[in-house]
Amino acid sequence: MTTVHDWGRPVGDANGLYADGVVQVPIVVVETDEGITGVGMGPHVEIDSIFSALEGEDPRGVTALYDRMLRRTFKAGHAGTVFGTIGALDTALWDIKAKAAGEPLWRLLGGRDRRVPAYASGLDIGLDDAGLVSLYKEYAERGLRAAKLKGGLDVDRDRERLTLVRDVLTEAGNGARPGLMLDANEVWSRKQAVRHVTELERTLDLTWIEEPVRRWDADGLAAVSRGVRAAVATGENLTGLEQFRPLITSGAVDVVQTAAVWGVTHFLRVSALAHAYDLPVSPIGTTPFGLLHAATSVPNHLATELQDLRPPTGLTLDVSIEDGAFILGDTPGAGVTLDEDAIRAVTGGPFTRAYDSPAVRPGLAGLRLLAPRVH
């Protein structure tokens, strides 16, 4: 099934906007003969072929079943949306396993504390100054003291926007210095990245710069990391443990990220690899419910991205936002409840990706002579 996340405002990044703020959210539901149902969020690409690796199996063997799903995609490869399908099914299996045990997933995975530190991330490049300030005041009211803004097109505009958010969070924190991050979504070349960030760093202290160059460019990411004071964060678009290895071993990443859509087992494996190199991990995603639970069980979790204070239509999550953190509940499983009637009531035309949406890379990304002014 598929629902939507209605942000109520434009959302996007340096690559483009979803101007109406309505983004489709695919959902995978796995049923068992014991009457237990698991929920995952992610694509449905090749799902019939991939699900054949699970059919008739005991879902409690989720880790082995994850590798079984990977083997089903051996020839064509598991990158991209196919990896998202595997991740959605994997999350659904972990949901089932925790429900069968009668425990919240965070407890089943070995977590001690239900509190998961968060940072604010509004996908906010389409907002004017008033909208930006209003949004981050709302985050600040929930105790968040770190924020990641979208940017990368205009250094002066990025400075203005980061300064506005810094002042909002500083005031809310009674003068304490907040954490500030900038996400460029792969829009720069190596030299553009260093020039842009070093210019910002003349007046701002950035915790990290995210995806400054292409996701697979280990040499470029390492060059950026050497050229700026901020940490380099990346990994949300890497699909498979093997894609992380060259970045981690070459010193190309300082904060290791994984996307919620790629699943729980993938996050646990990436976290273990990062931990071996003393690197922190940070999950990202609109509704990272599976990784919130998994984050409680890894020693190197830094903070998880909080994008919106409202879930997609038809989803209820057993989690609250308090004092700058996600607080997980005690509902067995991942704490996700579906209202299928509400989801079925979601109407609209066929889903298409506009040329100027964040899902489509602009032709001049990394090649611009003059930066477009963003207002």
Short mmCIF file of C-alpha atoms in Angstrom, two decimals:
data_model
loop_
_atom_site.label_atom_id
_atom_site.label_comp_id
_atom_site.label_asym_id
_atom_site.label_seq_id
_atom_site.Cartn_x
_atom_site.Cartn_y
_atom_site.Cartn_z
CA MET A 1 0.00 0.00 0.00
CA THR A 2 1.02 3.64 -0.36
CA THR A 3 0.14 6.66 1.75
CA VAL A 4 1.31 10.27 1.62
CA HIS A 5 3.20 12.62 3.88
CA ASP A 6 1.59 16.04 3.63
CA TRP A 7 4.09 18.56 4.96
CA GLY A 8 1.75 21.53 4.49
CA ARG A 9 4.57 23.51 2.83
CA PRO A 10 7.14 23.11 0.05
CA VAL A 11 9.92 20.67 0.91
CA GLY A 12 13.13 19.89 -0.91
CA ASP A 13 16.82 20.60 -1.29
CA ALA A 14 19.34 22.14 -3.68
CA ASN A 15 18.19 19.79 -6.43
CA GLY A 16 14.54 20.85 -6.38
CA LEU A 17 11.25 21.07 -4.49
CA TYR A 18 8.07 19.15 -3.96
CA ALA A 19 6.17 22.40 -4.33
CA ASP A 20 2.87 21.10 -2.94
CA GLY A 21 4.57 19.40 0.01
CA VAL A 22 2.86 16.08 -0.68
CA VAL A 23 5.23 13.12 -0.91
CA GLN A 24 4.19 9.51 -1.45
CA VAL A 25 5.23 6.97 1.21
CA PRO A 26 5.14 3.31 0.19
CA ILE A 27 4.38 0.75 2.92
CA VAL A 28 5.07 -2.98 3.06
CA VAL A 29 2.92 -5.23 5.27
CA VAL A 30 4.02 -8.80 5.99
CA GLU A 31 1.49 -11.26 7.42
CA THR A 32 2.23 -14.52 9.21
CA ASP A 33 0.17 -17.67 9.74
CA GLU A 34 0.26 -16.89 13.47
CA GLY A 35 -1.75 -13.74 12.87
CA ILE A 36 1.15 -11.35 13.56
CA THR A 37 1.64 -8.55 11.05
CA GLY A 38 4.83 -6.57 10.48
CA VAL A 39 5.13 -3.13 8.93
CA GLY A 40 7.99 -1.63 6.93
CA MET A 41 8.29 1.55 4.90
CA GLY A 42 9.98 1.47 1.54
CA PRO A 43 9.67 0.68 -2.18
CA HIS A 44 7.82 -2.26 -3.71
CA VAL A 45 10.29 -2.76 -6.58
CA GLU A 46 10.86 -6.46 -7.40
CA ILE A 47 8.91 -7.33 -4.28
CA ASP A 48 7.46 -10.59 -5.64
CA SER A 49 10.91 -11.94 -6.43
CA ILE A 50 12.43 -10.74 -3.16
CA PHE A 51 9.53 -11.92 -1.01
CA SER A 52 9.99 -15.44 -2.38
CA ALA A 53 13.08 -15.60 -0.15
CA LEU A 54 10.80 -15.17 2.87
CA GLU A 55 7.69 -17.09 1.96
CA GLY A 56 7.15 -20.09 4.25
CA GLU A 57 10.12 -19.15 6.47
CA ASP A 58 10.15 -18.45 10.20
CA PRO A 59 10.30 -14.62 10.40
CA ARG A 60 12.27 -14.78 13.63
CA GLY A 61 15.33 -15.71 11.56
CA VAL A 62 15.38 -12.17 10.27
CA THR A 63 19.17 -11.73 10.00
CA ALA A 64 19.62 -14.89 7.93
CA LEU A 65 16.56 -13.98 5.86
CA TYR A 66 18.11 -10.59 5.12
CA ASP A 67 21.07 -12.33 3.48
CA ARG A 68 18.67 -14.65 1.68
CA MET A 69 16.95 -11.59 0.16
CA LEU A 70 20.32 -10.18 -0.93
CA ARG A 71 21.13 -13.45 -2.68
CA ARG A 72 17.89 -13.23 -4.67
CA THR A 73 19.21 -10.05 -6.31
CA PHE A 74 22.72 -11.38 -6.96
CA LYS A 75 22.90 -10.96 -10.74
CA ALA A 76 21.03 -7.70 -11.21
CA GLY A 77 22.39 -6.20 -7.98
CA HIS A 78 20.63 -4.85 -4.90
CA ALA A 79 21.37 -1.13 -5.26
CA GLY A 80 18.83 1.68 -5.26
CA THR A 81 15.14 1.03 -4.82
CA VAL A 82 15.63 -2.73 -4.81
CA PHE A 83 17.69 -2.29 -1.65
CA GLY A 84 14.80 -0.23 -0.27
CA THR A 85 12.42 -3.13 -0.85
CA ILE A 86 14.77 -5.44 1.04
CA GLY A 87 15.02 -2.86 3.84
CA ALA A 88 11.25 -2.47 4.12
CA LEU A 89 10.76 -6.24 4.35
CA ASP A 90 13.63 -6.50 6.85
CA THR A 91 12.03 -3.85 9.08
CA ALA A 92 8.69 -5.65 8.87
CA LEU A 93 10.38 -8.91 9.98
CA TRP A 94 11.99 -7.20 12.97
CA ASP A 95 8.57 -5.79 13.83
CA ILE A 96 7.12 -9.32 13.73
CA LYS A 97 9.95 -10.79 15.80
CA ALA A 98 9.50 -8.21 18.56
CA LYS A 99 5.73 -8.64 18.56
CA ALA A 100 6.13 -12.41 18.83
CA ALA A 101 8.39 -11.87 21.84
CA GLY A 102 5.89 -9.43 23.37
CA GLU A 103 8.54 -6.71 23.61
CA PRO A 104 9.17 -3.29 22.07
CA LEU A 105 11.82 -3.63 19.39
CA TRP A 106 14.29 -1.44 21.25
CA ARG A 107 14.24 -3.89 24.16
CA LEU A 108 14.51 -6.96 21.90
CA LEU A 109 17.58 -5.46 20.18
CA GLY A 110 19.30 -4.94 23.53
CA GLY A 111 18.67 -1.27 24.13
CA ARG A 112 18.92 0.00 27.70
CA ASP A 113 17.45 3.48 27.28
CA ARG A 114 14.32 4.34 25.28
CA ARG A 115 15.61 7.90 24.71
CA VAL A 116 17.13 8.58 21.26
CA PRO A 117 18.82 12.00 20.81
CA ALA A 118 17.49 13.97 17.83
CA TYR A 119 18.34 16.94 15.63
CA ALA A 120 15.90 19.06 13.64
CA SER A 121 15.85 18.85 9.85
CA GLY A 122 13.03 20.60 8.01
CA LEU A 123 13.86 19.97 4.32
CA ASP A 124 13.51 23.73 4.38
CA ILE A 125 15.15 25.24 1.30
CA GLY A 126 11.77 26.46 0.00
CA LEU A 127 10.95 28.55 3.09
CA ASP A 128 11.31 32.31 3.39
CA ASP A 129 12.90 33.82 6.49
CA ALA A 130 9.66 34.07 8.46
CA GLY A 131 8.73 30.48 7.65
CA LEU A 132 12.21 29.26 8.56
CA VAL A 133 12.18 30.99 11.94
CA SER A 134 8.66 29.78 12.70
CA LEU A 135 9.54 26.17 11.84
CA TYR A 136 12.66 26.01 13.98
CA LYS A 137 10.91 27.70 16.89
CA GLU A 138 8.51 24.77 16.79
CA TYR A 139 11.43 22.34 16.95
CA ALA A 140 13.03 24.37 19.73
CA GLU A 141 9.85 24.13 21.79
CA ARG A 142 10.42 20.36 21.82
CA GLY A 143 13.91 20.86 23.21
CA LEU A 144 15.91 20.38 20.03
CA ARG A 145 19.19 22.30 20.09
CA ALA A 146 20.76 21.12 16.83
CA ALA A 147 19.53 21.71 13.30
CA LYS A 148 20.42 20.72 9.75
CA LEU A 149 19.46 23.08 6.94
CA LYS A 150 19.29 22.40 3.23
CA GLY A 151 21.51 24.61 1.11
CA GLY A 152 24.45 24.73 -1.24
CA LEU A 153 23.28 27.09 -3.99
CA ASP A 154 24.25 30.51 -2.62
CA VAL A 155 26.80 30.98 0.13
CA ASP A 156 25.46 34.35 1.28
CA ARG A 157 21.93 33.02 1.50
CA ASP A 158 23.13 29.93 3.36
CA ARG A 159 24.90 32.17 5.88
CA GLU A 160 21.76 34.24 6.41
CA ARG A 161 19.57 31.18 6.94
CA LEU A 162 22.02 29.37 9.22
CA THR A 163 22.40 32.53 11.30
CA LEU A 164 18.63 32.88 11.69
CA VAL A 165 18.32 29.30 12.93
CA ARG A 166 21.38 29.63 15.14
CA ASP A 167 19.80 32.63 16.86
CA VAL A 168 16.48 30.80 17.35
CA LEU A 169 18.19 27.81 18.97
CA THR A 170 20.56 29.97 21.02
CA GLU A 171 17.68 31.93 22.50
CA ALA A 172 15.74 28.75 23.25
CA GLY A 173 18.82 27.26 24.90
CA ASN A 174 19.45 30.29 27.13
CA GLY A 175 22.59 31.24 25.28
CA ALA A 176 24.07 27.77 24.84
CA ARG A 177 25.76 27.26 21.49
CA PRO A 178 23.59 25.09 19.21
CA GLY A 179 24.69 22.50 16.69
CA LEU A 180 24.46 23.60 13.04
CA MET A 181 24.74 21.39 9.96
CA LEU A 182 24.33 22.05 6.24
CA ASP A 183 23.18 19.47 3.69
CA ALA A 184 24.22 20.09 0.08
CA ASN A 185 22.77 16.86 -1.37
CA GLU A 186 25.71 16.22 -3.72
CA VAL A 187 25.32 19.54 -5.56
CA TRP A 188 28.98 20.63 -5.50
CA SER A 189 32.29 19.70 -7.08
CA ARG A 190 35.19 19.17 -4.67
CA LYS A 191 36.54 22.70 -5.06
CA GLN A 192 33.08 24.25 -4.84
CA ALA A 193 32.49 22.39 -1.60
CA VAL A 194 35.69 23.60 0.05
CA ARG A 195 35.19 27.21 -1.12
CA HIS A 196 31.56 27.30 0.02
CA VAL A 197 32.13 25.75 3.43
CA THR A 198 35.31 27.67 4.26
CA GLU A 199 33.47 30.90 3.47
CA LEU A 200 30.66 29.92 5.84
CA GLU A 201 33.20 28.95 8.49
CA ARG A 202 34.54 32.49 8.64
CA THR A 203 31.49 33.40 10.75
CA LEU A 204 29.78 30.12 11.66
CA ASP A 205 30.72 26.93 13.48
CA LEU A 206 29.36 23.97 11.50
CA THR A 207 29.17 20.55 13.11
CA TRP A 208 29.05 18.79 9.77
CA ILE A 209 28.60 19.29 6.06
CA GLU A 210 26.47 16.57 4.50
CA GLU A 211 26.93 15.00 1.06
CA PRO A 212 29.17 17.81 -0.25
CA VAL A 213 30.09 15.78 -3.37
CA ARG A 214 28.88 12.60 -5.02
CA ARG A 215 28.04 9.77 -2.65
CA TRP A 216 30.62 7.33 -4.05
CA ASP A 217 33.52 9.81 -4.39
CA ALA A 218 35.80 8.61 -1.61
CA ASP A 219 38.75 10.73 -2.79
CA GLY A 220 36.55 13.82 -3.14
CA LEU A 221 34.90 13.40 0.26
CA ALA A 222 38.33 12.94 1.86
CA ALA A 223 39.60 16.09 0.11
CA VAL A 224 36.65 18.08 1.42
CA SER A 225 37.17 16.73 4.94
CA ARG A 226 40.81 17.85 4.83
CA GLY A 227 39.87 21.28 3.45
CA VAL A 228 37.22 22.32 6.00
CA ARG A 229 36.87 22.36 9.77
CA ALA A 230 33.43 20.73 9.76
CA ALA A 231 33.00 16.98 9.76
CA VAL A 232 31.85 15.32 6.55
CA ALA A 233 28.65 13.30 6.88
CA THR A 234 27.45 10.89 4.21
CA GLY A 235 26.00 7.45 3.63
CA GLU A 236 22.24 7.91 3.34
CA ASN A 237 22.29 6.93 -0.33
CA LEU A 238 24.81 4.11 -0.07
CA THR A 239 23.15 0.72 -0.52
CA GLY A 240 25.03 -2.19 0.97
CA LEU A 241 27.85 -2.61 3.42
CA GLU A 242 30.35 -2.96 0.59
CA GLN A 243 29.69 0.64 -0.50
CA PHE A 244 30.66 1.99 2.93
CA ARG A 245 33.98 0.16 3.18
CA PRO A 246 36.04 2.30 0.75
CA LEU A 247 34.73 5.53 2.28
CA ILE A 248 35.44 4.48 5.85
CA THR A 249 38.85 2.93 5.21
CA SER A 250 40.06 5.97 3.22
CA GLY A 251 39.00 8.53 5.84
CA ALA A 252 36.35 10.00 3.53
CA VAL A 253 33.56 10.15 6.13
CA ASP A 254 33.48 11.52 9.67
CA VAL A 255 29.80 10.91 10.48
CA VAL A 256 28.38 7.71 9.00
CA GLN A 257 24.74 7.94 7.97
CA THR A 258 22.20 5.32 6.93
CA ALA A 259 18.71 5.90 5.60
CA ALA A 260 15.72 4.50 7.47
CA VAL A 261 14.42 2.94 4.26
CA TRP A 262 17.41 0.59 4.02
CA GLY A 263 16.32 -1.40 7.08
CA VAL A 264 17.38 -2.41 10.57
CA THR A 265 19.86 -5.17 9.73
CA HIS A 266 21.76 -2.90 7.34
CA PHE A 267 21.97 -0.18 10.01
CA LEU A 268 23.29 -2.62 12.61
CA ARG A 269 26.00 -3.87 10.25
CA VAL A 270 27.06 -0.39 9.14
CA SER A 271 27.15 0.71 12.80
CA ALA A 272 29.45 -2.17 13.70
CA LEU A 273 31.80 -1.32 10.81
CA ALA A 274 31.83 2.36 11.77
CA HIS A 275 32.42 1.49 15.43
CA ALA A 276 35.52 -0.46 14.44
CA TYR A 277 36.91 2.84 13.11
CA ASP A 278 35.67 4.91 16.08
CA LEU A 279 33.14 6.73 13.90
CA PRO A 280 29.65 7.84 14.99
CA VAL A 281 26.48 6.84 13.14
CA SER A 282 23.40 8.95 12.49
CA PRO A 283 20.17 7.60 10.94
CA ILE A 284 18.14 9.78 8.59
CA GLY A 285 14.64 9.59 7.18
CA THR A 286 11.12 10.95 7.35
CA THR A 287 9.85 8.30 9.75
CA PRO A 288 12.87 6.32 10.97
CA PHE A 289 10.84 4.11 13.32
CA GLY A 290 12.88 0.93 12.83
CA LEU A 291 16.23 2.67 13.19
CA LEU A 292 15.08 4.56 16.28
CA HIS A 293 14.78 1.22 18.04
CA ALA A 294 18.06 -0.05 16.59
CA ALA A 295 19.88 3.14 17.61
CA THR A 296 19.33 2.31 21.29
CA SER A 297 21.47 -0.80 20.93
CA VAL A 298 24.59 0.57 19.22
CA PRO A 299 27.39 2.29 21.18
CA ASN A 300 28.26 4.86 18.50
CA HIS A 301 24.86 6.43 17.82
CA LEU A 302 25.20 10.23 17.67
CA ALA A 303 21.73 11.60 16.87
CA THR A 304 18.80 10.72 14.63
CA GLU A 305 17.21 13.10 12.15
CA LEU A 306 13.78 14.48 13.06
CA GLN A 307 12.21 15.81 9.88
CA ASP A 308 8.57 16.41 10.79
CA LEU A 309 6.56 16.37 13.99
CA ARG A 310 3.65 14.66 12.21
CA PRO A 311 3.72 11.16 10.70
CA PRO A 312 2.42 10.26 7.24
CA THR A 313 -1.33 9.87 6.79
CA GLY A 314 -2.72 6.74 8.43
CA LEU A 315 0.32 6.01 10.61
CA THR A 316 0.39 6.24 14.39
CA LEU A 317 3.76 5.83 16.08
CA ASP A 318 4.35 4.97 19.72
CA VAL A 319 6.97 7.67 20.15
CA SER A 320 7.00 11.19 21.55
CA ILE A 321 9.40 14.11 21.14
CA GLU A 322 10.58 15.46 24.49
CA ASP A 323 13.63 17.43 25.62
CA GLY A 324 15.39 17.11 22.27
CA ALA A 325 14.90 13.38 21.85
CA PHE A 326 12.61 10.66 20.54
CA ILE A 327 11.10 8.77 23.47
CA LEU A 328 10.12 5.25 22.45
CA GLY A 329 7.10 3.53 23.97
CA ASP A 330 6.39 0.02 25.23
CA THR A 331 4.14 -1.24 22.44
CA PRO A 332 5.40 -4.66 21.28
CA GLY A 333 7.21 -4.41 17.95
CA ALA A 334 8.25 -1.15 16.33
CA GLY A 335 5.20 0.68 17.67
CA VAL A 336 3.56 1.39 14.30
CA THR A 337 -0.21 1.22 13.86
CA LEU A 338 -1.85 1.51 10.45
CA ASP A 339 -5.25 3.02 9.78
CA GLU A 340 -5.94 1.33 6.47
CA ASP A 341 -9.19 3.22 5.93
CA ALA A 342 -7.35 6.54 6.22
CA ILE A 343 -4.68 5.31 3.83
CA ARG A 344 -7.24 4.10 1.30
CA ALA A 345 -8.95 7.48 1.51
CA VAL A 346 -5.80 9.23 0.29
CA THR A 347 -6.60 10.36 -3.22
CA GLY A 348 -4.68 12.01 -6.03
CA GLY A 349 -3.38 11.49 -9.50
CA PRO A 350 -0.57 9.15 -10.50
CA PHE A 351 2.75 9.86 -8.82
CA THR A 352 5.28 11.51 -11.10
CA ARG A 353 8.66 13.04 -10.41
CA ALA A 354 8.82 16.53 -11.84
CA TYR A 355 12.06 17.52 -13.54
CA ASP A 356 12.75 20.07 -10.81
CA SER A 357 11.96 17.77 -7.86
CA PRO A 358 14.63 16.69 -5.32
CA ALA A 359 14.53 13.21 -6.87
CA VAL A 360 16.05 14.45 -10.15
CA ARG A 361 19.66 15.68 -10.27
CA PRO A 362 19.96 19.01 -12.15
CA GLY A 363 22.08 18.95 -15.28
CA LEU A 364 24.43 21.66 -13.99
CA ALA A 365 25.01 20.27 -10.50
CA GLY A 366 28.72 20.57 -9.75
CA LEU A 367 29.32 22.59 -12.94
CA ARG A 368 27.78 26.00 -12.23
CA LEU A 369 29.86 29.09 -13.01
CA LEU A 370 27.53 31.39 -11.07
CA ALA A 371 25.35 30.24 -8.21
CA PRO A 372 21.62 30.89 -8.59
CA ARG A 373 20.31 33.26 -5.99
CA VAL A 374 17.78 31.63 -3.67
CA HIS A 375 15.16 33.83 -2.01
#
